[in-house]
PDB file of C-alpha atoms in Angstrom:
ATOM      1  CA  MET A   1       2.856  13.045  17.916  1.00 54.00           C
ATOM      2  CA  PRO A   2       4.555  10.049  15.058  1.00 59.00           C
ATOM      3  CA  HIS A   3       7.217   8.685  16.073  1.00 59.00           C
ATOM      4  CA  GLN A   4       9.605   5.774  15.210  1.00 60.00           C
ATOM      5  CA  VAL A   5       9.657   2.300  16.950  1.00 59.00           C
ATOM      6  CA  ASP A   6      13.274   0.830  18.124  1.00 58.00           C
ATOM      7  CA  ALA A   7      12.049  -2.010  15.915  1.00 53.00           C
ATOM      8  CA  GLN A   8      13.815  -5.466  17.905  1.00 58.00           C
ATOM      9  CA  THR A   9      10.796  -8.525  19.096  1.00 75.00           C
ATOM     10  CA  GLN A  10       9.461 -10.240  16.358  1.00 84.00           C
ATOM     11  CA  THR A  11       5.273 -10.346  17.201  1.00 90.00           C
ATOM     12  CA  ASP A  12       2.203 -11.441  15.467  1.00 96.00           C
ATOM     13  CA  PRO A  13       0.460  -8.242  14.405  1.00 98.00           C
ATOM     14  CA  THR A  14      -2.799 -10.026  13.483  1.00 98.00           C
ATOM     15  CA  GLU A  15      -2.849 -11.870  16.778  1.00 97.00           C
ATOM     16  CA  GLY A  16      -6.625 -10.389  18.146  1.00 97.00           C
ATOM     17  CA  PHE A  17      -7.839 -10.196  13.586  1.00 98.00           C
ATOM     18  CA  LYS A  18     -10.189 -12.427  11.832  1.00 98.00           C
ATOM     19  CA  SER A  19      -8.988 -12.425   8.147  1.00 98.00           C
ATOM     20  CA  LEU A  20     -12.043 -11.830   5.743  1.00 98.00           C
ATOM     21  CA  PRO A  21     -12.621 -13.145   2.450  1.00 98.00           C
ATOM     22  CA  LEU A  22     -10.791 -11.761  -0.207  1.00 97.00           C
ATOM     23  CA  THR A  23     -11.246 -13.080  -3.719  1.00 95.00           C
ATOM     24  CA  GLN A  24      -9.888 -11.551  -7.390  1.00 94.00           C
ATOM     25  CA  SER A  25     -13.229  -9.187  -7.364  1.00 96.00           C
ATOM     26  CA  ASN A  26     -12.556  -8.028  -4.702  1.00 98.00           C
ATOM     27  CA  PHE A  27     -10.238  -6.499  -6.230  1.00 98.00           C
ATOM     28  CA  ALA A  28      -9.847  -3.945  -8.768  1.00 98.00           C
ATOM     29  CA  VAL A  29      -7.459  -2.807 -10.673  1.00 98.00           C
ATOM     30  CA  GLN A  30      -7.066   0.717 -11.133  1.00 97.00           C
ATOM     31  CA  ARG A  31      -5.066   1.815 -14.565  1.00 98.00           C
ATOM     32  CA  PRO A  32      -3.407   4.372 -17.121  1.00 98.00           C
ATOM     33  CA  TYR A  33      -7.675   4.778 -18.941  1.00 98.00           C
ATOM     34  CA  ASP A  34      -6.041   4.816 -22.460  1.00 98.00           C
ATOM     35  CA  VAL A  35      -4.703   1.069 -22.256  1.00 97.00           C
ATOM     36  CA  PRO A  36      -5.554  -2.398 -21.992  1.00 97.00           C
ATOM     37  CA  VAL A  37      -5.031  -4.011 -18.237  1.00 98.00           C
ATOM     38  CA  ASP A  38      -2.772  -6.433 -18.638  1.00 98.00           C
ATOM     39  CA  GLN A  39      -0.947  -4.022 -20.415  1.00 98.00           C
ATOM     40  CA  ARG A  40       0.072  -2.493 -16.341  1.00 98.00           C
ATOM     41  CA  TYR A  41      -1.073  -5.422 -14.248  1.00 98.00           C
ATOM     42  CA  SER A  42      -0.700  -8.983 -14.363  1.00 98.00           C
ATOM     43  CA  PHE A  43      -1.473 -12.169 -11.723  1.00 97.00           C
ATOM     44  CA  LYS A  44       0.385 -14.838 -12.104  1.00 97.00           C
ATOM     45  CA  ASP A  45       1.885 -18.138  -8.977  1.00 98.00           C
ATOM     46  CA  GLY A  46      -1.188 -15.549  -6.528  1.00 97.00           C
ATOM     47  CA  VAL A  47       1.381 -12.838  -7.299  1.00 98.00           C
ATOM     48  CA  HIS A  48      -0.020  -9.609  -8.427  1.00 98.00           C
ATOM     49  CA  LYS A  49       2.662  -7.683 -11.106  1.00 98.00           C
ATOM     50  CA  LEU A  50       1.753  -3.600 -11.458  1.00 98.00           C
ATOM     51  CA  TRP A  51       4.037  -2.180 -13.687  1.00 98.00           C
ATOM     52  CA  VAL A  52       3.305   2.141 -14.776  1.00 98.00           C
ATOM     53  CA  PHE A  53       5.186   4.474 -16.614  1.00 98.00           C
ATOM     54  CA  ASP A  54       5.762   8.829 -16.034  1.00 97.00           C
ATOM     55  CA  THR A  55       4.670   9.177 -19.492  1.00 98.00           C
ATOM     56  CA  ASP A  56       1.180   7.462 -17.986  1.00 98.00           C
ATOM     57  CA  LYS A  57      -2.135   8.924 -18.947  1.00 97.00           C
ATOM     58  CA  PRO A  58      -4.147   9.379 -15.079  1.00 96.00           C
ATOM     59  CA  HIS A  59      -6.694   5.736 -14.677  1.00 96.00           C
ATOM     60  CA  SER A  60      -9.696   8.790 -15.960  1.00 95.00           C
ATOM     61  CA  THR A  61      -9.968  11.654 -17.752  1.00 95.00           C
ATOM     62  CA  THR A  62     -11.145  13.298 -15.408  1.00 95.00           C
ATOM     63  CA  SER A  63      -8.371  13.239 -13.570  1.00 93.00           C
ATOM     64  CA  GLU A  64      -5.878  15.608 -13.226  1.00 92.00           C
ATOM     65  CA  THR A  65      -3.485  12.766 -10.741  1.00 95.00           C
ATOM     66  CA  LYS A  66      -0.265  10.693 -11.693  1.00 97.00           C
ATOM     67  CA  PRO A  67      -0.185   8.365 -13.598  1.00 98.00           C
ATOM     68  CA  ARG A  68      -0.878   4.879 -11.222  1.00 98.00           C
ATOM     69  CA  THR A  69      -1.221   1.228 -11.159  1.00 98.00           C
ATOM     70  CA  GLU A  70      -3.220   0.347  -7.769  1.00 98.00           C
ATOM     71  CA  ILE A  71      -5.265  -2.090  -6.915  1.00 98.00           C
ATOM     72  CA  ARG A  72      -8.238  -0.776  -5.020  1.00 98.00           C
ATOM     73  CA  ILE A  73      -9.262  -3.669  -2.252  1.00 98.00           C
ATOM     74  CA  ARG A  74     -13.591  -3.161  -3.295  1.00 98.00           C
ATOM     75  CA  GLY A  75     -16.239  -4.785  -0.824  1.00 98.00           C
ATOM     76  CA  TYR A  76     -15.181  -3.752   2.872  1.00 98.00           C
ATOM     77  CA  ASP A  77     -15.343  -0.009   3.398  1.00 97.00           C
ATOM     78  CA  TYR A  78     -14.972   1.630   6.870  1.00 96.00           C
ATOM     79  CA  SER A  79     -15.241   4.677   8.998  1.00 95.00           C
ATOM     80  CA  SER A  80     -15.250   3.219  12.246  1.00 95.00           C
ATOM     81  CA  GLY A  81     -13.266  -0.372  13.723  1.00 96.00           C
ATOM     82  CA  VAL A  82     -10.195  -1.308  13.572  1.00 97.00           C
ATOM     83  CA  TRP A  83      -8.733  -2.812  10.712  1.00 98.00           C
ATOM     84  CA  GLN A  84      -5.781  -4.422   9.020  1.00 98.00           C
ATOM     85  CA  PHE A  85      -4.077  -4.623   5.627  1.00 98.00           C
ATOM     86  CA  GLU A  86      -1.397  -7.508   5.192  1.00 98.00           C
ATOM     87  CA  GLY A  87       1.012  -8.043   2.501  1.00 98.00           C
ATOM     88  CA  GLN A  88       4.168  -9.652   0.908  1.00 98.00           C
ATOM     89  CA  GLY A  89       5.055  -6.369  -0.797  1.00 98.00           C
ATOM     90  CA  TYR A  90       8.620  -6.794  -3.609  1.00 98.00           C
ATOM     91  CA  VAL A  91      10.097  -3.520  -4.893  1.00 98.00           C
ATOM     92  CA  PRO A  92      12.583  -4.426  -8.239  1.00 98.00           C
ATOM     93  CA  GLY A  93      15.762  -1.786  -8.514  1.00 98.00           C
ATOM     94  CA  GLY A  94      15.167   1.452  -9.847  1.00 98.00           C
ATOM     95  CA  THR A  95      11.332   2.007  -8.773  1.00 98.00           C
ATOM     96  CA  SER A  96      11.964   5.414  -6.948  1.00 98.00           C
ATOM     97  CA  GLY A  97       9.659   7.958  -5.992  1.00 98.00           C
ATOM     98  CA  VAL A  98       5.658   5.737  -6.150  1.00 98.00           C
ATOM     99  CA  CYS A  99       3.764   5.144  -3.263  1.00 98.00           C
ATOM    100  CA  VAL A 100       2.389   1.483  -3.483  1.00 98.00           C
ATOM    101  CA  MET A 101       0.223   1.517  -0.535  1.00 98.00           C
ATOM    102  CA  GLN A 102      -2.066   3.856   0.724  1.00 97.00           C
ATOM    103  CA  VAL A 103      -4.833   3.712   3.583  1.00 97.00           C
ATOM    104  CA  PHE A 104      -7.254   6.271   1.393  1.00 96.00           C
ATOM    105  CA  GLY A 105      -9.544   8.780   3.174  1.00 93.00           C
ATOM    106  CA  ALA A 106      -8.963  11.217   5.979  1.00 91.00           C
ATOM    107  CA  VAL A 107     -10.565  14.589   7.790  1.00 87.00           C
ATOM    108  CA  GLY A 108      -8.894  17.445   5.827  1.00 87.00           C
ATOM    109  CA  GLN A 109      -6.475  15.430   3.618  1.00 90.00           C
ATOM    110  CA  ALA A 110      -6.400  12.355   1.192  1.00 90.00           C
ATOM    111  CA  THR A 111      -5.230   9.906   2.936  1.00 94.00           C
ATOM    112  CA  THR A 112      -4.336   8.196   5.957  1.00 94.00           C
ATOM    113  CA  PHE A 113      -1.025   6.620   5.229  1.00 94.00           C
ATOM    114  CA  VAL A 114       0.822   6.211   2.736  1.00 96.00           C
ATOM    115  CA  LEU A 115       4.142   3.732   2.231  1.00 97.00           C
ATOM    116  CA  ARG A 116       6.710   5.163  -0.523  1.00 98.00           C
ATOM    117  CA  VAL A 117       9.211   4.198  -1.573  1.00 98.00           C
ATOM    118  CA  TYR A 118      12.625   5.991  -2.459  1.00 98.00           C
ATOM    119  CA  ASN A 119      16.452   4.952  -3.675  1.00 97.00           C
ATOM    120  CA  GLY A 120      15.367   1.603  -1.793  1.00 97.00           C
ATOM    121  CA  THR A 121      14.042   2.945   1.416  1.00 98.00           C
ATOM    122  CA  LEU A 122       9.901   2.822   2.547  1.00 98.00           C
ATOM    123  CA  TYR A 123       9.125   6.284   3.989  1.00 97.00           C
ATOM    124  CA  TYR A 124       5.721   6.744   5.985  1.00 95.00           C
ATOM    125  CA  TYR A 125       4.305   9.519   3.108  1.00 93.00           C
ATOM    126  CA  GLY A 126       7.903  11.323   2.691  1.00 87.00           C
ATOM    127  CA  SER A 127       8.907  12.256   5.490  1.00 85.00           C
ATOM    128  CA  GLN A 128      10.012   8.758   7.856  1.00 94.00           C
ATOM    129  CA  VAL A 129      12.566   6.589   6.690  1.00 97.00           C
ATOM    130  CA  LEU A 130      10.961   2.752   8.238  1.00 97.00           C
ATOM    131  CA  VAL A 131      13.612   0.121   6.790  1.00 97.00           C
ATOM    132  CA  GLU A 132      16.074   1.092   4.367  1.00 97.00           C
ATOM    133  CA  ASN A 133      17.651  -1.479   1.281  1.00 97.00           C
ATOM    134  CA  VAL A 134      14.348  -3.374  -0.161  1.00 98.00           C
ATOM    135  CA  TYR A 135      15.233  -3.092  -3.504  1.00 98.00           C
ATOM    136  CA  ASP A 136      14.455  -7.162  -4.838  1.00 98.00           C
ATOM    137  CA  LYS A 137      14.010  -9.311  -2.295  1.00 98.00           C
ATOM    138  CA  TRP A 138       9.994  -9.593  -0.402  1.00 98.00           C
ATOM    139  CA  PHE A 139       9.085  -7.610   2.790  1.00 98.00           C
ATOM    140  CA  LYS A 140       5.987  -8.173   5.002  1.00 98.00           C
ATOM    141  CA  LEU A 141       3.268  -5.338   6.308  1.00 98.00           C
ATOM    142  CA  ASN A 142       0.963  -5.783   8.113  1.00 98.00           C
ATOM    143  CA  VAL A 143      -0.953  -1.495   8.312  1.00 98.00           C
ATOM    144  CA  ILE A 144      -2.882  -1.524  11.177  1.00 98.00           C
ATOM    145  CA  HIS A 145      -5.656   2.003  11.759  1.00 97.00           C
ATOM    146  CA  ASP A 146      -7.507   2.415  14.664  1.00 96.00           C
ATOM    147  CA  ALA A 147     -10.146   4.631  13.202  1.00 95.00           C
ATOM    148  CA  ASP A 148     -12.312   5.084  16.234  1.00 93.00           C
ATOM    149  CA  ALA A 149      -8.846   6.267  17.914  1.00 93.00           C
ATOM    150  CA  SER A 150      -7.275   7.680  14.722  1.00 93.00           C
ATOM    151  CA  ASN A 151      -4.165   5.878  14.510  1.00 95.00           C
ATOM    152  CA  VAL A 152      -1.581   3.792  12.385  1.00 97.00           C
ATOM    153  CA  LYS A 153       0.719   1.646  12.615  1.00 97.00           C
ATOM    154  CA  ILE A 154       2.938  -0.296  10.783  1.00 98.00           C
ATOM    155  CA  TYR A 155       5.309  -3.376  11.094  1.00 98.00           C
ATOM    156  CA  ILE A 156       7.974  -4.035   8.354  1.00 97.00           C
ATOM    157  CA  ASP A 157       8.051  -8.290   8.291  1.00 97.00           C
ATOM    158  CA  ASP A 158       6.079  -8.786  11.423  1.00 97.00           C
ATOM    159  CA  GLN A 159       8.602  -5.219  14.024  1.00 97.00           C
ATOM    160  CA  LEU A 160       6.544  -3.421  14.705  1.00 97.00           C
ATOM    161  CA  ARG A 161       8.134  -0.313  13.495  1.00 97.00           C
ATOM    162  CA  PHE A 162       6.365   3.179  13.394  1.00 96.00           C
ATOM    163  CA  SER A 163       3.179   4.848  14.521  1.00 96.00           C
ATOM    164  CA  ALA A 164       1.415   8.010  13.782  1.00 94.00           C
ATOM    165  CA  PRO A 165      -1.798   9.606  14.272  1.00 90.00           C
ATOM    166  CA  GLY A 166      -4.518   8.996  11.732  1.00 88.00           C
ATOM    167  CA  HIS A 167      -5.831  12.327  10.601  1.00 83.00           C
ATOM    168  CA  GLY A 168      -9.898  11.982  12.063  1.00 78.00           C
ATOM    169  CA  SER A 169     -11.846   9.973  12.661  1.00 78.00           C
ATOM    170  CA  GLY A 170     -15.442   9.375  10.638  1.00 77.00           C
ATOM    171  CA  ALA A 171     -13.959   9.031   7.043  1.00 84.00           C
ATOM    172  CA  SER A 172     -14.932   6.836   4.933  1.00 94.00           C
ATOM    173  CA  HIS A 173     -11.654   4.269   4.910  1.00 96.00           C
ATOM    174  CA  TYR A 174     -10.108   1.434   1.985  1.00 97.00           C
ATOM    175  CA  PHE A 175      -6.959  -0.187   1.124  1.00 98.00           C
ATOM    176  CA  LYS A 176      -4.751   0.310  -1.932  1.00 98.00           C
ATOM    177  CA  PHE A 177      -1.575  -0.812  -3.562  1.00 98.00           C
ATOM    178  CA  GLY A 178       0.739  -0.717  -6.433  1.00 98.00           C
ATOM    179  CA  VAL A 179       1.976   1.723  -8.208  1.00 98.00           C
ATOM    180  CA  TYR A 180       1.430   5.805  -7.728  1.00 98.00           C
ATOM    181  CA  ALA A 181       3.787   7.930  -9.199  1.00 98.00           C
ATOM    182  CA  MET A 182       5.191  11.003  -6.411  1.00 96.00           C
ATOM    183  CA  ASP A 183       7.334  13.124  -7.487  1.00 93.00           C
ATOM    184  CA  ASP A 184      10.345  12.565  -8.687  1.00 95.00           C
ATOM    185  CA  SER A 185       9.117   9.434  -9.763  1.00 98.00           C
ATOM    186  CA  SER A 186      11.555   7.181 -12.087  1.00 98.00           C
ATOM    187  CA  HIS A 187      10.048   5.721 -15.174  1.00 98.00           C
ATOM    188  CA  ARG A 188       8.877   2.961 -14.735  1.00 98.00           C
ATOM    189  CA  MET A 189       7.913   1.181 -11.309  1.00 98.00           C
ATOM    190  CA  GLU A 190       6.870  -1.636 -10.008  1.00 98.00           C
ATOM    191  CA  SER A 191       5.550  -3.336  -7.577  1.00 98.00           C
ATOM    192  CA  ARG A 192       4.311  -6.871  -6.582  1.00 98.00           C
ATOM    193  CA  TRP A 193       2.427  -8.214  -4.593  1.00 98.00           C
ATOM    194  CA  LYS A 194       1.246 -12.269  -2.547  1.00 98.00           C
ATOM    195  CA  ASP A 195      -0.733 -13.300   0.050  1.00 98.00           C
ATOM    196  CA  VAL A 196      -2.997  -9.998   0.343  1.00 98.00           C
ATOM    197  CA  LYS A 197      -5.274 -10.688   3.065  1.00 98.00           C
ATOM    198  CA  VAL A 198      -7.659  -7.427   5.036  1.00 98.00           C
ATOM    199  CA  LEU A 199      -8.702  -8.328   8.845  1.00 98.00           C
ATOM    200  CA  LYS A 200     -10.374  -6.690  11.038  1.00 98.00           C
ATOM    201  CA  LYS A 201     -10.179  -7.426  14.661  1.00 97.00           C
ATOM    202  CA  ASN A 202     -12.743  -9.471  16.984  1.00 88.00           C
TER     203      ASN A 202
END
C-alpha cells in the first residue's frame, strides 16, 4: 500500500548507489512536433529549461497525447535492479496541472511514478500531497525505483516523503523530466532542472 512518511530527519538517498556517466547525448528532447527545439527548450549555465503551452501539438504527428516538452534519458533503460533519479527542480509560479518528472514503464499502465504540480504543490500522481509551496524555489528530488521488488521511494530535499508500489515488475523503464500537460493545466507550463543524475545500486 502507498503510505505517507513523516519527514523529519534528512538522509543521503544516494548512499550505496553509483552515479552513471551522463552527457547531453543522453538527453533526448521531446517537444511539439511543429516547433523547433529552441522554442521550447534551452540549456544554459547547467540549467535545462523546458516549457510548453496547452494549445501546443503533441510530440509526434501520430500521438494523441497532450502537449509536452520533456527530456527522455537515453542509454539507461532498465527492467531489473535498483535505480535512482536525482535532480534539482524548479517550478515557476503559475505552472499547474502538469507532470514534471516520471518513471516511465509499468504493467497495466504507462508509468511507475509521476510527479505532478497543482497550484504550487507537488503530488504523487494527482492524489497524494508530497510538498506544498514549491513555486519559485529549487527543490532536490530523488526517486528510487526497485524494479525487482516493485516499489518506489520519493525523497524531497533529502527527506523520505512517500513510498508506493511500483506497478508490477518486468516492464522496461526509463526516466523523464520537463513538462507534460495533465488535466486542468495552466496555459503556460515550465520547469527547470539542474544537476541531473542517474544512479544504480552497487
